[in-house]
Every structure is written in C-alpha cells, then in structure tokens.
C-alpha cells in the first residue's frame, strides 16, 4: 500500500511538472502583452499619439506630427502638432510622463507665425488671427507674465489648464478690453498687455488641475480628480508587467490543478 501511494504521488508530481512546463507559454505571452502595452514614451508611435492628442482626432489624423526637431509623421492638411513645454522632460531617459506634461499644441500656418515669435522671444508677426488647439492642457502659466516656469515664481494668477482652444490675434491690442480672470469659466485673455496676449477658451475638463476653491463650483480640484481630461494619453505603469506575469502563473496553476484532479487513482 505504501508503495502504491508512493507511485501515485510520483506520478502526480511528474504530471504537475509537465503541465507547468506546458503552461509556461501562457504566462510568457501575457508578460509580452504587458510589455507591449507599457509603450516606450520615447518611441515615435507614442509621441505621434501624444502630440496628436492636442487636437480633435479628425484634425490630428492628417496633421504633421513633430517632436520639435524631427518630423515623426508627414501630414496633408496644413496643421502641425508638437510638444510645447519649455521646461523640458522631467525624466529625459524615459520621455514625457504624459501628453499633459508634453503640453502639445496643434496649429496652422498662421499659428506657426505666433509660435515662432514665442519660441524666439520676439514679437509674433502674423498675417491673420489663428485658432490653436491644446486639448492635453498645460503644466501651468502665470496668467500675466509669459515664460514663468513655476508657481513659486508667479507674480500674477497661476493656472494649470486642462483642455482648451486658443485664439492668437494678429493684433494683441485688440484684446485689451477682454476679461482676464481665468476662473470664471468664460473665455479670457492670457498675457494681457503683452505681445503674446491671446484668448483662452476653456473646454470640458479645463479645471481638472485647478484648486476647488478657485474654479467654478463643482469643477475644480478633487471634484473632478477621478475624471482626467479626455485628451490625456494615459501612462501605463511598469507594474502592468508584474500583473501580466501573475495572471499567467495563476492560469498555469489552475490548469495544472484541474488536470491532476482528473487523474485516476492508482
């Protein structure tokens, strides 16, 4: 009897080892899927999606996508999308943390005239007004003073924006009589009285990064913390790899247990 039990135990152990080896491809595949999902933010494919998220998909689909130095995707509609965060990446080795950190903008030829002036810190020379998209929002601006990099340096009202549309005027003085309070929920002027004055047009999710006591009631801070701006390209954490591996192991063990339970008793 003891010998029979020993044989039965050895048989089941052999089957367990065999089934575990057979199931290895299962969780290996899941692990590979996890790696694929956790896309490299330095890759051209991620950047194209992230920078294109600045505009509606029907516009971004045919727009040129650039990383600021190189064209990642050639477009056909005269629009260009690119990152515009002057602070640069917080983690250069791994790329932008999110589309929001990259602060992508999408603009046409007239918008490019304004952008060239902005980037060279000279007065924009424009042939006409231009609308510019920024649906991934920005990392924060002093509403009064251009090129203020941190809230600690701000002399005016600081606002970190969610999705919005901008109007860049050919004549910035035409906005002198416009309101400039960013927290009323209406279109307002940023950088009023400067060469870079432009209209900010808030869209749904605009106040997701604003303190609840400053944004329109019910639309700021924790009130919308669970609903990030719709244009945001989510960052997939590396922990997804561990999750995929764990799911694969669980599937392997379950299959092995089921098979062994059906073995005939010796």
Coordinates of C-alpha atoms in Angstrom, one line a residue:
X1 CA 0.0 0.0 0.0
X2 CA 2.8 2.4 0.9
X3 CA 4.5 1.6 -2.4
X4 CA 1.2 2.3 -4.3
X5 CA 0.9 5.7 -2.5
X6 CA 4.5 6.5 -3.4
X7 CA 3.9 5.6 -7.1
X8 CA 0.7 7.6 -7.2
X9 CA 2.5 10.6 -5.6
X10 CA 5.4 10.4 -8.0
X11 CA 3.0 10.1 -11.0
X12 CA 1.1 13.2 -9.9
X13 CA 4.3 15.2 -9.3
X14 CA 5.6 14.3 -12.8
X15 CA 2.3 15.5 -14.3
X16 CA 2.5 18.7 -12.3
X17 CA 6.0 19.4 -13.6
X18 CA 4.9 18.6 -17.1
X19 CA 1.8 20.8 -17.0
X20 CA 3.7 23.7 -15.6
X21 CA 6.2 23.5 -18.4
X22 CA 3.4 23.2 -21.0
X23 CA 1.7 26.3 -19.5
X24 CA 4.9 28.4 -19.5
X25 CA 4.0 29.9 -22.9
X26 CA 0.7 31.1 -21.5
X27 CA 2.1 33.5 -18.9
X28 CA 5.1 34.3 -21.1
X29 CA 2.6 35.5 -23.7
X30 CA 0.7 37.6 -21.1
X31 CA 4.0 39.1 -19.9
X32 CA 4.9 40.0 -23.5
X33 CA 1.5 41.6 -23.9
X34 CA 2.1 43.6 -20.8
X35 CA 5.4 44.8 -22.2
X36 CA 3.7 45.8 -25.4
X37 CA 1.0 47.8 -23.6
X38 CA 3.6 49.6 -21.5
X39 CA 4.7 51.5 -24.6
X40 CA 8.0 53.3 -24.6
X41 CA 7.3 57.1 -24.3
X42 CA 10.4 57.8 -26.4
X43 CA 9.0 55.8 -29.3
X44 CA 7.7 57.5 -32.4
X45 CA 4.3 55.8 -32.1
X46 CA 3.7 57.0 -28.6
X47 CA 4.8 60.6 -29.4
X48 CA 2.6 60.7 -32.5
X49 CA -0.4 59.7 -30.3
X50 CA 0.6 62.1 -27.5
X51 CA 1.2 65.2 -29.6
X52 CA -1.7 64.5 -31.9
X53 CA -4.0 64.4 -28.8
X54 CA -3.7 68.2 -28.7
X55 CA -6.3 68.4 -31.5
X56 CA -9.6 66.7 -32.3
X57 CA -8.9 63.3 -33.9
X58 CA -10.5 64.3 -37.2
X59 CA -7.9 67.1 -37.4
X60 CA -4.9 65.4 -35.9
X61 CA -5.3 62.3 -38.2
X62 CA -4.0 64.3 -41.2
X63 CA -1.7 66.7 -39.3
X64 CA 2.1 66.7 -39.4
X65 CA 3.5 65.4 -36.1
X66 CA 6.9 66.7 -35.0
X67 CA 8.9 66.3 -31.8
X68 CA 10.2 69.9 -32.3
X69 CA 13.3 68.8 -34.2
X70 CA 12.2 65.9 -36.4
X71 CA 9.0 65.1 -38.4
X72 CA 7.5 61.9 -37.0
X73 CA 4.6 61.8 -39.4
X74 CA 4.1 63.9 -42.5
X75 CA 0.6 65.4 -42.7
X76 CA -1.5 66.8 -45.6
X77 CA -3.9 69.3 -44.1
X78 CA -1.5 72.2 -43.2
X79 CA -1.7 71.6 -39.5
X80 CA 1.2 70.7 -37.2
X81 CA 1.2 69.1 -33.7
X82 CA 4.2 69.2 -31.4
X83 CA 5.3 69.4 -27.8
X84 CA 5.5 72.9 -26.3
X85 CA 6.6 72.6 -22.7
X86 CA 9.6 74.9 -22.4
X87 CA 10.6 73.2 -19.1
X88 CA 11.6 70.0 -21.0
X89 CA 11.0 66.5 -19.8
X90 CA 11.1 65.7 -16.1
X91 CA 12.6 62.2 -16.9
X92 CA 14.5 62.6 -20.2
X93 CA 15.6 58.9 -20.2
X94 CA 12.0 57.7 -20.3
X95 CA 10.4 60.5 -22.3
X96 CA 7.4 62.7 -21.3
X97 CA 5.4 61.2 -18.5
X98 CA 2.2 62.0 -20.3
X99 CA 0.7 64.1 -23.0
X100 CA -0.2 66.7 -20.4
X101 CA 3.5 67.1 -19.4
X102 CA 4.5 67.5 -23.1
X103 CA 1.9 70.3 -23.5
X104 CA 1.4 69.6 -27.2
X105 CA -0.1 72.2 -29.4
X106 CA -1.7 71.9 -32.9
X107 CA -1.6 75.0 -35.2
X108 CA -1.9 76.0 -38.8
X109 CA 0.5 78.3 -40.8
X110 CA -0.8 81.5 -39.1
X111 CA -0.4 79.8 -35.7
X112 CA 3.1 78.9 -36.6
X113 CA 3.9 82.6 -37.1
X114 CA 2.9 83.2 -33.5
X115 CA 4.7 80.1 -32.2
X116 CA 8.0 81.2 -33.9
X117 CA 7.7 84.6 -32.2
X118 CA 7.0 82.9 -28.9
X119 CA 9.9 80.5 -29.1
X120 CA 12.4 83.2 -30.2
X121 CA 11.0 85.6 -27.6
X122 CA 10.3 88.2 -30.3
X123 CA 7.0 89.8 -31.3
X124 CA 4.9 87.5 -33.4
X125 CA 4.3 88.8 -36.9
X126 CA 1.1 87.3 -38.2
X127 CA -0.9 87.6 -41.5
X128 CA -4.2 86.8 -39.7
X129 CA -5.7 85.6 -36.5
X130 CA -5.3 81.9 -35.8
X131 CA -7.0 79.2 -33.6
X132 CA -4.7 76.8 -31.9
X133 CA -5.6 73.6 -30.1
X134 CA -4.3 72.4 -26.8
X135 CA -6.6 69.5 -25.7
X136 CA -4.0 67.9 -23.4
X137 CA -3.7 71.1 -21.4
X138 CA -0.6 72.6 -19.9
X139 CA 1.6 72.4 -16.8
X140 CA 0.8 75.8 -15.6
X141 CA 1.2 79.5 -16.5
X142 CA 1.3 82.9 -14.8
X143 CA -1.7 84.4 -16.5
X144 CA 0.0 87.8 -16.5
X145 CA 3.7 87.1 -17.2
X146 CA 5.0 85.0 -20.1
X147 CA 7.6 82.3 -19.6
X148 CA 7.1 81.9 -15.9
X149 CA 8.2 78.3 -15.2
X150 CA 6.9 77.7 -11.7
X151 CA 4.1 78.8 -9.4
X152 CA 6.7 80.0 -6.9
X153 CA 7.9 82.5 -9.5
X154 CA 4.5 83.7 -10.5
X155 CA 3.6 87.4 -9.8
X156 CA 0.1 87.0 -11.2
X157 CA -2.6 84.4 -11.1
X158 CA -1.2 80.8 -11.6
X159 CA -3.4 78.3 -13.5
X160 CA -2.6 74.8 -14.8
X161 CA -5.0 74.2 -17.6
X162 CA -6.9 71.2 -18.9
X163 CA -8.3 71.0 -22.5
X164 CA -8.7 74.3 -24.3
X165 CA -8.7 76.2 -27.6
X166 CA -6.8 79.4 -28.1
X167 CA -7.2 82.4 -30.3
X168 CA -3.9 84.0 -31.3
X169 CA -4.7 87.5 -32.6
X170 CA -2.8 89.4 -35.3
X171 CA -3.2 92.5 -33.2
X172 CA -2.8 91.7 -29.5
X173 CA -4.0 95.2 -28.5
X174 CA -7.5 94.1 -29.8
X175 CA -7.8 92.1 -26.6
X176 CA -7.2 95.0 -24.2
X177 CA -10.8 95.2 -23.2
X178 CA -11.3 91.5 -22.8
X179 CA -11.7 89.9 -19.3
X180 CA -8.6 88.2 -17.9
X181 CA -10.0 86.2 -14.9
X182 CA -9.1 82.5 -15.7
X183 CA -11.5 81.1 -13.1
X184 CA -14.9 82.4 -14.2
X185 CA -15.4 79.6 -16.8
X186 CA -15.6 82.0 -19.7
X187 CA -13.1 82.8 -22.5
X188 CA -10.4 85.1 -21.1
X189 CA -7.1 86.7 -22.0
X190 CA -3.7 85.3 -21.0
X191 CA -0.7 87.6 -21.0
X192 CA -2.9 90.7 -21.4
X193 CA -1.0 93.8 -22.5
X194 CA 2.0 91.9 -23.9
X195 CA 3.0 90.9 -27.4
X196 CA 1.8 87.4 -26.6
X197 CA -1.8 88.2 -25.5
X198 CA -4.2 85.6 -26.6
X199 CA -7.7 84.2 -25.8
X200 CA -8.0 81.0 -23.7
X201 CA -11.3 79.2 -24.4
X202 CA -11.9 76.6 -21.7
X203 CA -13.4 73.2 -22.7
X204 CA -14.8 70.3 -20.6
X205 CA -12.2 69.2 -18.1
X206 CA -10.4 72.5 -18.2
X207 CA -10.4 73.0 -14.4
X208 CA -9.3 69.4 -13.5
X209 CA -5.9 70.8 -12.2
X210 CA -7.3 73.9 -10.5
X211 CA -7.9 74.3 -6.8
X212 CA -11.6 73.6 -5.9
X213 CA -11.9 76.9 -4.2
X214 CA -10.9 78.9 -7.3
X215 CA -12.5 77.0 -10.2
X216 CA -16.2 77.3 -11.0
X217 CA -18.1 75.5 -8.2
X218 CA -18.0 71.7 -8.6
X219 CA -15.5 71.8 -11.5
X220 CA -12.1 72.1 -9.8
X221 CA -9.6 70.0 -7.9
X222 CA -10.9 67.0 -6.1
X223 CA -14.4 67.4 -7.7
X224 CA -13.0 66.1 -11.0
X225 CA -9.9 64.2 -9.8
X226 CA -11.5 61.0 -10.9
X227 CA -12.1 62.3 -14.4
X228 CA -8.9 63.4 -16.1
X229 CA -9.1 65.4 -19.3
X230 CA -10.4 63.3 -22.1
X231 CA -7.4 64.1 -24.4
X232 CA -4.9 62.7 -21.9
X233 CA -2.8 59.8 -23.2
X234 CA -2.6 57.5 -20.2
X235 CA 0.8 56.4 -18.8
X236 CA 0.9 52.7 -18.4
X237 CA 3.0 51.8 -15.3
X238 CA 5.6 49.1 -15.4
X239 CA 3.7 47.3 -12.7
X240 CA 1.4 46.0 -15.5
X241 CA 4.2 43.6 -16.5
X242 CA 4.1 42.1 -13.0
X243 CA 0.3 41.8 -13.3
X244 CA 0.6 40.0 -16.6
X245 CA 3.1 37.6 -15.2
X246 CA 1.0 36.9 -12.1
X247 CA -2.1 36.3 -14.2
X248 CA -0.1 33.9 -16.4
X249 CA 1.2 32.0 -13.3
X250 CA -2.4 31.8 -11.9
X251 CA -3.7 30.4 -15.2
X252 CA -0.9 27.8 -15.3
X253 CA -1.5 26.6 -11.8
X254 CA -5.3 26.4 -12.3
X255 CA -4.9 24.3 -15.5
X256 CA -2.4 22.1 -13.7
X257 CA -4.6 21.6 -10.7
X258 CA -7.6 20.7 -12.9
X259 CA -5.6 18.2 -14.9
X260 CA -4.2 16.5 -11.8
X261 CA -7.6 16.3 -10.2
X262 CA -8.9 14.3 -13.1
X263 CA -6.1 11.7 -13.0
X264 CA -7.2 8.1 -12.0
X265 CA -6.2 6.9 -8.6
X266 CA -3.5 4.2 -8.7

